[in-house]
XYZ file of C-alpha atoms in Angstrom:
504
model
C 0.000 0.000 0.000
C 1.611 3.230 -1.152
C 1.269 6.564 0.582
C 0.432 9.369 -1.841
C 0.174 13.127 -1.465
C -2.931 14.935 -2.608
C -0.919 17.910 -3.906
C -2.097 20.310 -1.189
C 0.298 21.884 1.256
C -0.413 22.190 4.948
C 1.421 25.035 6.652
C 2.777 24.201 10.114
C 4.724 26.710 12.251
C 8.305 25.707 12.886
C 9.068 24.205 16.282
C 10.423 26.487 18.955
C 14.194 26.283 19.456
C 15.601 24.666 22.580
C 16.659 28.094 23.845
C 16.802 31.673 22.662
C 19.224 32.162 19.813
C 22.740 32.512 21.210
C 26.171 32.065 19.713
C 29.185 31.798 22.014
C 32.836 31.415 21.056
C 35.396 29.827 23.352
C 39.035 28.986 22.777
C 40.186 25.473 23.522
C 43.074 25.271 25.981
C 45.849 25.696 23.433
C 44.332 27.997 20.839
C 45.116 31.223 22.683
C 48.813 30.643 22.110
C 48.830 28.745 18.811
C 48.599 30.482 15.432
C 49.556 27.922 12.823
C 51.738 29.359 10.045
C 51.966 27.751 6.581
C 54.855 25.462 5.727
C 54.980 26.954 2.245
C 52.674 28.270 -0.474
C 52.396 28.387 -4.264
C 51.930 31.995 -5.337
C 51.150 31.002 -8.943
C 50.436 27.248 -9.063
C 49.719 27.118 -12.807
C 52.651 29.322 -13.811
C 50.453 31.895 -15.548
C 52.476 34.709 -17.124
C 49.942 37.451 -16.350
C 50.129 36.734 -12.641
C 48.221 39.881 -11.664
C 45.009 38.195 -12.848
C 45.274 34.728 -11.312
C 42.231 32.424 -11.311
C 40.577 31.668 -7.978
C 41.068 28.311 -6.296
C 37.429 27.310 -5.788
C 37.515 23.619 -4.752
C 39.975 21.266 -3.089
C 39.657 17.531 -2.446
C 42.176 15.066 -1.049
C 42.500 12.390 -3.697
C 44.211 8.995 -3.571
C 45.915 9.471 -0.176
C 48.524 12.210 -0.688
C 47.312 13.856 -3.906
C 44.847 16.726 -4.250
C 42.270 17.689 -6.838
C 42.288 21.471 -7.293
C 39.711 23.462 -9.291
C 40.754 26.789 -10.821
C 38.190 29.340 -11.998
C 38.123 31.346 -15.243
C 40.025 31.966 -17.381
C 41.602 28.531 -16.781
C 38.479 26.499 -15.822
C 40.732 23.549 -15.067
C 40.876 20.617 -12.636
C 44.486 19.857 -11.654
C 46.030 17.014 -9.630
C 48.800 18.193 -7.298
C 51.129 15.866 -5.422
C 52.636 17.691 -2.402
C 54.494 14.556 -1.316
C 57.021 14.990 -4.134
C 58.884 17.590 -2.071
C 56.812 18.659 0.893
C 59.668 20.328 2.781
C 60.592 22.842 0.079
C 57.244 23.402 -1.565
C 58.114 21.576 -4.753
C 54.768 19.870 -5.297
C 54.208 18.729 -8.842
C 51.257 18.903 -11.220
C 50.698 15.315 -12.296
C 47.425 15.740 -14.191
C 45.347 18.486 -15.788
C 41.743 18.100 -16.962
C 39.069 20.218 -18.643
C 35.923 18.134 -18.160
C 33.529 20.821 -19.400
C 33.017 22.764 -22.599
C 35.223 25.792 -23.411
C 34.480 28.918 -21.345
C 32.515 26.810 -18.855
C 33.406 26.694 -15.180
C 33.271 23.901 -12.606
C 30.646 24.548 -9.926
C 30.993 21.399 -7.802
C 33.550 18.636 -7.305
C 32.845 15.183 -5.819
C 34.869 11.986 -5.623
C 33.193 8.851 -6.967
C 32.346 6.893 -3.764
C 32.900 3.488 -5.369
C 36.324 4.360 -6.834
C 37.649 7.494 -5.095
C 41.246 6.879 -6.190
C 40.535 7.177 -9.912
C 37.129 8.764 -10.596
C 35.624 12.154 -9.808
C 32.427 13.993 -10.762
C 32.064 17.673 -11.649
C 29.068 19.865 -12.458
C 29.472 22.893 -14.678
C 28.024 26.060 -16.114
C 27.703 24.238 -19.452
C 24.713 22.314 -18.062
C 26.609 19.032 -17.789
C 27.655 16.644 -15.038
C 30.821 14.793 -16.028
C 32.652 11.784 -14.613
C 36.413 11.858 -15.202
C 38.751 8.852 -14.978
C 42.296 10.033 -14.244
C 43.703 6.825 -15.785
C 42.459 7.831 -19.229
C 44.555 10.057 -21.456
C 41.572 11.545 -23.289
C 40.424 14.506 -21.193
C 38.122 16.053 -23.806
C 34.622 17.026 -22.609
C 31.705 14.812 -23.525
C 32.728 11.410 -22.179
C 30.657 9.973 -19.322
C 28.383 13.009 -19.407
C 24.946 13.488 -17.836
C 22.635 16.153 -19.242
C 19.151 17.445 -18.621
C 16.326 17.394 -21.146
C 16.489 21.010 -22.281
C 16.818 22.631 -25.663
C 19.274 25.212 -24.317
C 22.057 25.307 -21.750
C 21.123 25.574 -18.065
C 23.977 25.905 -15.595
C 24.230 23.410 -12.768
C 25.152 25.108 -9.475
C 25.069 22.105 -7.097
C 25.601 18.355 -7.259
C 25.927 15.234 -5.120
C 26.502 11.489 -5.559
C 24.975 8.705 -3.445
C 27.297 6.558 -1.335
C 26.730 3.515 -3.590
C 27.377 5.599 -6.703
C 24.045 4.649 -8.257
C 22.442 8.094 -8.136
C 23.722 11.488 -9.208
C 21.692 14.655 -8.566
C 22.302 18.212 -9.750
C 20.503 21.524 -9.247
C 20.246 24.337 -11.778
C 20.221 28.090 -11.648
C 16.872 29.787 -12.113
C 15.743 29.743 -15.728
C 12.546 31.582 -16.467
C 10.028 30.740 -13.759
C 11.749 27.786 -12.108
C 14.903 25.915 -11.190
C 15.270 22.159 -11.572
C 16.725 19.198 -9.673
C 17.745 16.408 -12.057
C 18.210 12.774 -10.965
C 20.245 10.192 -12.909
C 21.293 6.589 -12.579
C 24.805 6.792 -14.100
C 24.567 3.131 -15.144
C 21.882 4.224 -17.627
C 22.788 7.793 -18.489
C 20.741 8.152 -21.680
C 18.009 10.056 -19.833
C 17.332 11.317 -16.290
C 15.351 9.267 -13.794
C 13.367 12.383 -12.936
C 13.396 16.161 -13.253
C 11.797 18.164 -10.441
C 10.836 21.703 -11.414
C 8.624 22.893 -8.551
C 10.694 22.025 -5.472
C 12.417 25.422 -5.638
C 11.689 28.667 -7.442
C 15.222 30.106 -7.495
C 18.866 29.027 -7.805
C 19.453 25.610 -6.180
C 22.674 26.248 -4.281
C 23.134 23.037 -2.290
C 22.263 19.333 -2.534
C 23.164 16.662 0.015
C 22.171 12.974 0.044
C 22.038 11.484 3.549
C 25.201 9.345 3.710
C 24.279 8.138 7.213
C 21.303 6.204 5.883
C 21.286 2.730 7.443
C 20.600 0.886 4.196
C 17.468 -0.830 5.510
C 13.960 -0.395 4.119
C 13.626 3.122 5.502
C 13.612 6.027 3.077
C 16.814 7.803 2.055
C 16.505 11.546 1.600
C 17.958 14.308 -0.507
C 18.314 17.637 1.281
C 18.168 20.674 -0.983
C 18.536 24.409 -0.371
C 17.983 27.453 -2.528
C 18.118 31.217 -2.697
C 14.302 31.045 -2.432
C 14.930 30.514 1.338
C 13.525 26.964 1.330
C 15.010 23.722 2.638
C 13.420 20.607 1.156
C 13.530 16.853 1.833
C 12.967 14.553 -1.164
C 12.375 10.811 -0.710
C 14.787 9.106 -3.124
C 12.985 5.768 -2.749
C 9.923 7.343 -4.342
C 12.026 8.244 -7.384
C 13.944 5.015 -7.921
C 10.865 2.822 -7.383
C 8.247 4.873 -9.218
C 7.609 3.379 -12.662
C 5.438 6.316 -13.649
C 8.201 8.776 -12.762
C 10.747 6.793 -14.754
C 8.502 6.826 -17.811
C 7.610 10.508 -17.418
C 10.606 12.306 -15.842
C 8.822 15.675 -15.854
C 5.594 14.409 -14.280
C 4.558 16.908 -11.577
C 2.504 14.372 -9.601
C 5.578 12.184 -9.112
C 7.447 15.183 -7.710
C 4.647 15.846 -5.225
C 4.844 12.243 -4.075
C 8.592 12.472 -3.474
C 8.753 15.790 -1.594
C 7.930 15.182 2.055
C 9.051 18.276 3.983
C 9.778 21.904 3.179
C 10.933 24.584 5.629
C 11.147 28.323 5.021
C 14.259 29.646 6.778
C 13.659 33.213 5.693
C 17.132 33.729 4.177
C 19.040 32.685 1.075
C 20.625 29.272 1.752
C 24.298 28.745 0.924
C 25.089 25.190 2.067
C 23.614 22.289 4.031
C 24.636 18.870 5.326
C 23.700 15.871 7.450
C 24.594 14.818 10.991
C 24.387 11.178 12.186
C 21.404 10.224 14.300
C 22.055 10.608 18.050
C 25.411 12.353 17.476
C 24.154 15.180 19.743
C 21.887 14.912 22.753
C 20.110 18.254 22.566
C 16.616 18.038 21.069
C 13.545 20.143 20.363
C 10.166 19.070 21.816
C 7.473 18.381 19.251
C 4.746 21.012 19.670
C 2.316 19.797 17.046
C -0.709 17.898 18.394
C -0.360 15.486 15.484
C 3.126 14.575 16.713
C 2.437 14.727 20.457
C 3.043 11.023 20.977
C 6.315 10.967 19.065
C 9.794 11.473 20.479
C 11.569 14.810 20.524
C 13.438 15.798 17.383
C 17.201 15.243 17.417
C 19.530 17.408 15.400
C 20.232 15.812 12.006
C 20.803 18.744 9.650
C 22.898 21.924 9.593
C 22.603 24.896 7.253
C 24.343 28.204 6.601
C 23.039 31.212 4.706
C 24.406 33.879 2.397
C 24.051 36.336 5.296
C 26.512 34.236 7.365
C 23.820 32.860 9.677
C 23.579 29.229 10.773
C 20.922 26.835 12.089
C 20.432 23.233 13.226
C 17.386 21.166 12.214
C 15.772 17.795 12.907
C 15.218 15.171 10.203
C 11.672 16.553 9.941
C 13.019 20.095 9.402
C 11.915 21.225 12.857
C 14.130 24.102 13.963
C 16.470 22.880 16.718
C 18.755 25.896 17.137
C 19.211 29.301 15.474
C 22.583 31.053 15.755
C 21.756 34.284 14.001
C 24.566 36.339 12.464
C 27.886 34.566 13.109
C 29.762 37.826 12.512
C 28.452 39.474 15.679
C 30.195 37.318 18.280
C 33.970 37.858 18.629
C 36.849 37.290 21.020
C 38.767 40.543 21.469
C 42.042 40.720 19.503
C 41.915 36.970 18.917
C 39.106 35.920 16.602
C 36.176 37.382 14.656
C 34.271 35.458 11.980
C 33.473 37.397 8.824
C 32.532 34.526 6.518
C 31.913 30.788 6.612
C 34.012 28.676 4.251
C 32.114 25.441 4.877
C 30.995 22.981 7.528
C 30.681 19.227 7.833
C 30.319 16.371 10.292
C 33.454 14.294 10.931
C 33.711 10.970 12.754
C 36.627 8.803 13.850
C 36.121 6.031 11.319
C 34.960 7.059 7.841
C 35.472 10.819 7.880
C 37.911 11.881 10.626
C 38.506 15.571 10.997
C 41.857 17.335 11.309
C 43.770 16.507 14.488
C 41.544 13.442 14.848
C 38.568 15.615 15.758
C 34.973 14.446 15.488
C 31.646 16.224 15.501
C 30.215 19.145 13.556
C 33.124 21.315 12.403
C 33.217 24.520 10.421
C 35.986 26.518 8.790
C 35.551 30.278 9.097
C 37.487 33.234 7.731
C 38.191 36.684 9.098
C 38.991 40.076 7.610
C 40.970 41.033 10.714
C 44.719 41.349 10.147
C 46.966 38.509 11.258
C 48.910 40.681 13.691
C 45.691 42.111 15.137
C 44.710 38.590 16.105
C 47.588 38.477 18.566
C 46.640 41.806 20.136
C 48.964 44.166 18.244
C 47.566 47.737 18.348
C 46.180 49.037 15.059
C 48.595 51.991 15.177
C 51.502 49.565 14.705
C 50.100 47.833 11.626
C 51.960 48.495 8.375
C 50.916 48.290 4.737
C 52.656 44.920 4.532
C 50.549 43.655 7.437
C 47.361 44.797 5.701
C 48.135 42.544 2.741
C 47.166 39.560 4.918
C 43.898 40.927 6.283
C 41.431 38.637 4.467
C 43.171 35.291 4.394
C 43.212 34.071 8.000
C 40.953 31.179 8.925
C 39.989 29.108 11.966
C 38.541 25.677 12.658
C 35.569 25.653 15.052
C 33.890 22.669 16.724
C 30.343 22.439 18.091
C 30.123 21.530 21.773
C 28.687 18.084 22.503
C 26.557 19.369 25.381
C 25.700 23.011 24.632
C 24.360 23.930 21.164
C 25.188 27.609 21.714
C 28.928 27.016 22.215
C 31.572 26.609 19.520
C 35.216 25.979 20.391
C 37.903 27.730 18.343
C 40.355 24.854 17.935
C 43.030 26.286 15.644
C 43.845 29.471 13.728
C 45.732 29.356 10.428
C 47.286 32.742 9.722
C 49.511 34.303 7.091
C 48.801 31.912 4.238
C 46.529 34.051 2.066
C 45.925 37.700 1.243
C 42.326 37.311 0.036
C 39.204 35.347 0.974
C 39.805 31.607 1.432
C 37.417 29.469 -0.616
C 38.296 25.858 0.267
C 40.121 23.581 2.724
C 41.095 19.901 2.596
C 43.498 17.562 4.406
C 45.051 14.105 4.090
C 46.202 11.116 6.149
C 49.765 12.420 6.284
C 48.668 15.383 8.413
C 48.870 17.999 5.650
C 46.219 20.720 5.303
C 45.813 22.562 1.989
C 43.912 25.822 1.496
C 43.007 27.802 -1.618
C 41.405 31.154 -2.207
C 40.731 34.248 -4.257
C 44.406 35.219 -4.303
C 45.048 32.192 -6.532
C 47.438 30.651 -4.002
C 47.719 27.178 -2.563
C 48.965 27.167 1.031
C 50.205 24.029 2.808
C 50.054 23.524 6.574
C 51.220 20.757 8.909
C 48.838 19.553 11.592
C 50.146 19.579 15.163
C 50.006 16.383 17.185
C 47.133 16.577 19.652
C 45.505 15.031 22.675
C 41.912 15.519 23.785
C 40.955 16.441 27.337
C 37.896 15.093 29.161
C 35.717 17.904 27.767
C 36.674 17.061 24.199
C 38.908 20.110 23.815
C 41.968 19.705 21.631
C 45.376 20.009 23.321
C 48.103 20.789 20.786
C 51.491 19.200 21.411
C 54.016 19.309 18.588
C 54.253 19.193 14.821
C 53.723 15.597 13.721
C 51.826 13.451 11.283
C 48.229 13.142 12.429
C 45.799 10.811 10.718
C 42.929 12.767 9.244
C 41.313 12.133 5.887
C 39.442 15.070 4.463
C 35.932 16.066 3.804
C 35.532 18.626 1.074
C 35.045 22.146 2.355
C 34.571 24.535 -0.475
C 32.539 27.433 -1.744
C 31.523 27.142 -5.396
C 32.783 29.551 -8.003
C 29.383 31.073 -8.575
C 28.727 34.355 -6.784
C 26.267 34.085 -3.938
C 22.989 35.914 -4.250
C 21.999 37.652 -1.057
C 18.488 38.376 0.125
C 18.169 41.894 1.566
C 17.556 41.906 5.277
C 14.190 43.244 6.327
C 12.864 44.625 9.566
C 9.754 42.567 8.901
C 11.648 39.276 9.148
C 10.670 37.560 12.364
C 9.942 34.117 13.719
C 6.422 34.168 12.304
C 7.846 34.184 8.755
C 9.513 30.815 9.279
C 7.327 27.825 8.595
C 7.550 24.125 7.993
C 5.342 22.852 5.217
C 4.196 19.257 5.511
C 2.438 17.666 2.577
C -0.706 15.916 3.788
C -0.747 12.247 2.862
C -3.622 10.275 1.405
C -3.513 6.532 1.998
C -4.943 4.236 -0.615
């Protein structure tokens, strides 16, 4: 017996947060005295002659243990494989592969490793309206091979993309075109046509897509989380797509899309990025206020999101609001840290996705526009023009407290590696961290050896190899569209929309 939606939308107010919105920063025991400086950096990694107009480094991904995939923006629009291990003490890393997976004058908007063969295959989405799988073992790097496309007569740029953990589903989201934006679903084993194309989930640029990689693999539904500049978060049941014969025969069928979409929440701000958190990773919950859900358990945090206005929130798997942080730029620690922008966030665990320094939990990389010397309490009157050159490129790694959702620990600051905004961070098992940004540089950092105290705080010891595979932390090349703030924005404008089910 299948559960179907009748197409109507029932508006339900979002659940009240566990406490009033607060955001507190605290240094872990060693961070007050530890600013990590880069081992070395590449000022011009591609050796471009007109070095005053270097392309941005927009994406980084640790690849095949010690190598890194690096995406450069226009005018290069290139994916490069760097191997820092060739000479990591002098900065003599080598380019061992260069690829242009997309059509000329088309940029890469998202980079993902192929889960079933991460040492040789990677996926990219592009502004040419294509999603391409590249095999680094093949010599032919021309665009067009292993390509997924939507069913459109003209080009529509893909801004976001994700791949399921078994590699059997690829999803990509488009920019707004006319009246709508689309999410396209493919089975790459049969790439001749999409499984489905959803055109009414969002009404503006689809900026982020994330398939729940913590799904248990049983008969329960697996979900796609999507976010857009239309301020909506949406949960799509992937089981309804892969097992719906009608949807497979009619990829643009609107009724099939209604069946698959189960929850939508209006956050009230343009959404930049989202991701999943394992069930029961954190103990704080939000009580269910709806009478319909009165007999169910409280909602645990399962989802995080950040906005183009540098705000952040935590959500349940039903898109109930668990915690709202507000503007992350407001809270600061005098002369030591102030967040001006979020690079990315992600959940790390000890087994499959360890964080840097062996950390686990919800982590986020943030950047500051404060000068490097200011961060160690040097008066502004003593700053020189040379100091000001490093004002935008300092970053920090923050970790969410296990017990208090309002508290984030500043675990490590990385200073002096960049002179412009940092776009992406990645790390490998050899304890090397790599960063890239709008100055076109690649900076390389060595992780300190650490211990953890009883509160989970990191205690830095000495420079050593620390095991820590990477999760990708990057901001796409596309400029972020910001929604103007309004005095009328309040809690009453935030709603969760639940589609009422009809049982047959």
